[in-house]
């Protein structure tokens, strides 16, 4: 066969910085080997820490200490998007306390660390002990002697900072240049030290990691390389399974579930994808959404040497602060390489347009990064039809569930949100007249 010499490579197409839809050639149609144990362990840890969380954050009393978001029907948005099947929102924009998808993983990792320190110090005698002891004076004195570090584009820092400070850790968040001012200020108000870096996320991680690990009592929450974060994020899949069952929405070969998740370094969407494939196997199809200037996970999944977006000539500049990552987590990419169905990339203007569209149709407020999932279904049914055909899904769209993961926004100050909406209104009008 003569090779198609003139067809551009995926790197060449990405380098144009224009939105595209990529199907993962390494995607496996068969369900992965069962590996649920680590996810169930993380879920059990969050469960045994639930009374502790109620004590630290009394607003969690109504959910008995579980940090979970609702699964929402969005009929007006569905009409606006003209999407087949049943359109749902997994409303992580509304997650209590931390206000984003980074909450489950972030809280899980800090609770893991606190638990092992307290077990080693004899404050907890076993994992059956009363975890409210972790909010007591003895534990606080212990935690105050330990440095907890993390690097973030904003929302992971909010998650780690809030739980770290509530437990009494000496908590330090290294913020990349993309992080929004209000996120830094909010952390400072909680007594968290915020170190601002003029560099991008990957460089902030390297600095934060080195500085934290130089302290003998330092513990670094490493978003590029953390099973504890990953399995904490993956707990969302178990919770979603229960929510779908409660709503009597089937997921099986006849009723496929398509999921669209905004993606930065890959940890949160990767953990969710991994968890969903464990729970639903071949019946679930996960697509990630990345900024056109920062498609690092697309690059990392398709090439195990994990090139950065700079390597192919992109600049990583985007208003989607949570997704402004130039280099993917190779650890995450290796776990989802055959499980991720595809990635579509988005322009900043389309994020504001969709943020505005969600407000106009459903009166739901989110942040720009969290809007990247919204165009997923329409993009799949227009640019991803090869996928539907190859997976035998074409005739099943009417009975499919289309799930958009809205990943952050609850804590956005009103004035900021107003600016987002104004920009979204302009972007909508411009896109209509294009
Ligand atoms: C709102 C929002 N959505 C999605 C993500 C992506 O998560 P990850 O960086 O783990 O891929 C982030 C990351 O901070 C975020 O803040």
Short mmCIF file of N, CA and C and ligand atoms in Angstrom, two decimals, residues 100-102 153 155-156 183 223 233 262-269 322-323 325 367 369-370 407-408, ligand 1:
data_model
loop_
_atom_site.label_atom_id
_atom_site.label_comp_id
_atom_site.label_asym_id
_atom_site.label_seq_id
_atom_site.Cartn_x
_atom_site.Cartn_y
_atom_site.Cartn_z
N UNK A 100 -14.60 22.22 43.12
CA UNK A 100 -14.16 21.70 41.82
C UNK A 100 -13.90 20.21 41.88
N UNK A 101 -13.70 19.63 40.69
CA UNK A 101 -13.40 18.21 40.52
C UNK A 101 -12.15 17.78 41.29
N UNK A 102 -11.30 18.76 41.66
CA UNK A 102 -10.07 18.41 42.36
C UNK A 102 -10.32 18.05 43.83
N UNK A 153 -2.57 25.09 39.29
CA UNK A 153 -3.04 26.21 38.46
C UNK A 153 -4.18 26.91 39.18
N UNK A 155 -7.19 25.24 41.24
CA UNK A 155 -8.20 24.47 41.95
C UNK A 155 -7.64 23.33 42.81
N UNK A 156 -6.55 22.69 42.38
CA UNK A 156 -5.96 21.68 43.27
C UNK A 156 -5.44 22.37 44.53
N UNK A 183 -8.29 33.11 43.69
CA UNK A 183 -8.01 31.79 44.26
C UNK A 183 -6.86 31.90 45.27
N UNK A 223 0.71 16.22 41.58
CA UNK A 223 -0.35 16.01 40.59
C UNK A 223 0.17 15.31 39.33
N UNK A 233 -9.78 10.61 42.81
CA UNK A 233 -10.62 11.13 41.70
C UNK A 233 -11.53 10.02 41.17
N UNK A 262 -13.34 18.03 31.03
CA UNK A 262 -12.22 18.96 30.83
C UNK A 262 -10.93 18.37 31.40
N UNK A 263 -9.81 18.63 30.73
CA UNK A 263 -8.55 17.96 31.11
C UNK A 263 -7.38 18.94 31.16
N UNK A 264 -6.62 18.86 32.25
CA UNK A 264 -5.40 19.65 32.39
C UNK A 264 -4.20 18.72 32.35
N UNK A 265 -3.62 18.42 33.53
CA UNK A 265 -2.47 17.51 33.57
C UNK A 265 -2.91 16.06 33.37
N UNK A 266 -4.20 15.80 33.57
CA UNK A 266 -4.74 14.47 33.29
C UNK A 266 -5.23 13.72 34.52
N UNK A 267 -4.84 14.15 35.71
CA UNK A 267 -5.14 13.39 36.93
C UNK A 267 -6.63 13.19 37.17
N UNK A 268 -7.37 14.30 37.23
CA UNK A 268 -8.80 14.19 37.55
C UNK A 268 -9.57 13.46 36.45
N UNK A 269 -9.47 13.92 35.19
CA UNK A 269 -10.21 13.18 34.15
C UNK A 269 -9.69 11.76 33.98
N UNK A 322 -7.47 26.21 34.75
CA UNK A 322 -7.32 24.84 35.25
C UNK A 322 -6.78 23.87 34.20
N UNK A 323 -6.85 24.28 32.93
CA UNK A 323 -6.43 23.37 31.85
C UNK A 323 -5.12 23.83 31.21
N UNK A 325 -1.93 23.49 31.01
CA UNK A 325 -0.82 22.60 31.37
C UNK A 325 -0.10 22.18 30.08
N UNK A 367 -17.07 27.94 35.86
CA UNK A 367 -15.91 28.73 35.43
C UNK A 367 -15.49 28.28 34.02
N UNK A 369 -12.87 26.95 32.51
CA UNK A 369 -12.28 25.61 32.31
C UNK A 369 -13.37 24.54 32.32
N UNK A 370 -14.35 24.75 33.19
CA UNK A 370 -15.37 23.74 33.41
C UNK A 370 -16.36 23.66 32.26
N UNK A 407 -16.71 20.94 35.82
CA UNK A 407 -15.68 20.60 36.81
C UNK A 407 -15.35 21.69 37.83
N UNK A 408 -15.93 22.87 37.72
CA UNK A 408 -15.59 23.88 38.73
C UNK A 408 -16.42 25.13 38.58
C1 LIG B 1 -12.12 23.35 36.67
C2 LIG B 1 -11.13 22.31 36.28
N1 LIG B 1 -11.50 21.37 35.41
C3 LIG B 1 -10.66 20.39 35.03
C4 LIG B 1 -9.37 20.32 35.53
C5 LIG B 1 -8.46 19.25 35.01
O1 LIG B 1 -7.92 18.41 35.98
P1 LIG B 1 -6.48 17.78 35.73
O2 LIG B 1 -5.49 18.91 35.79
O3 LIG B 1 -6.29 16.83 36.83
O4 LIG B 1 -6.49 17.17 34.38
C6 LIG B 1 -8.95 21.29 36.45
C7 LIG B 1 -7.59 21.27 37.00
O5 LIG B 1 -7.23 22.05 37.84
C8 LIG B 1 -9.85 22.30 36.84
O6 LIG B 1 -9.49 23.26 37.69
#
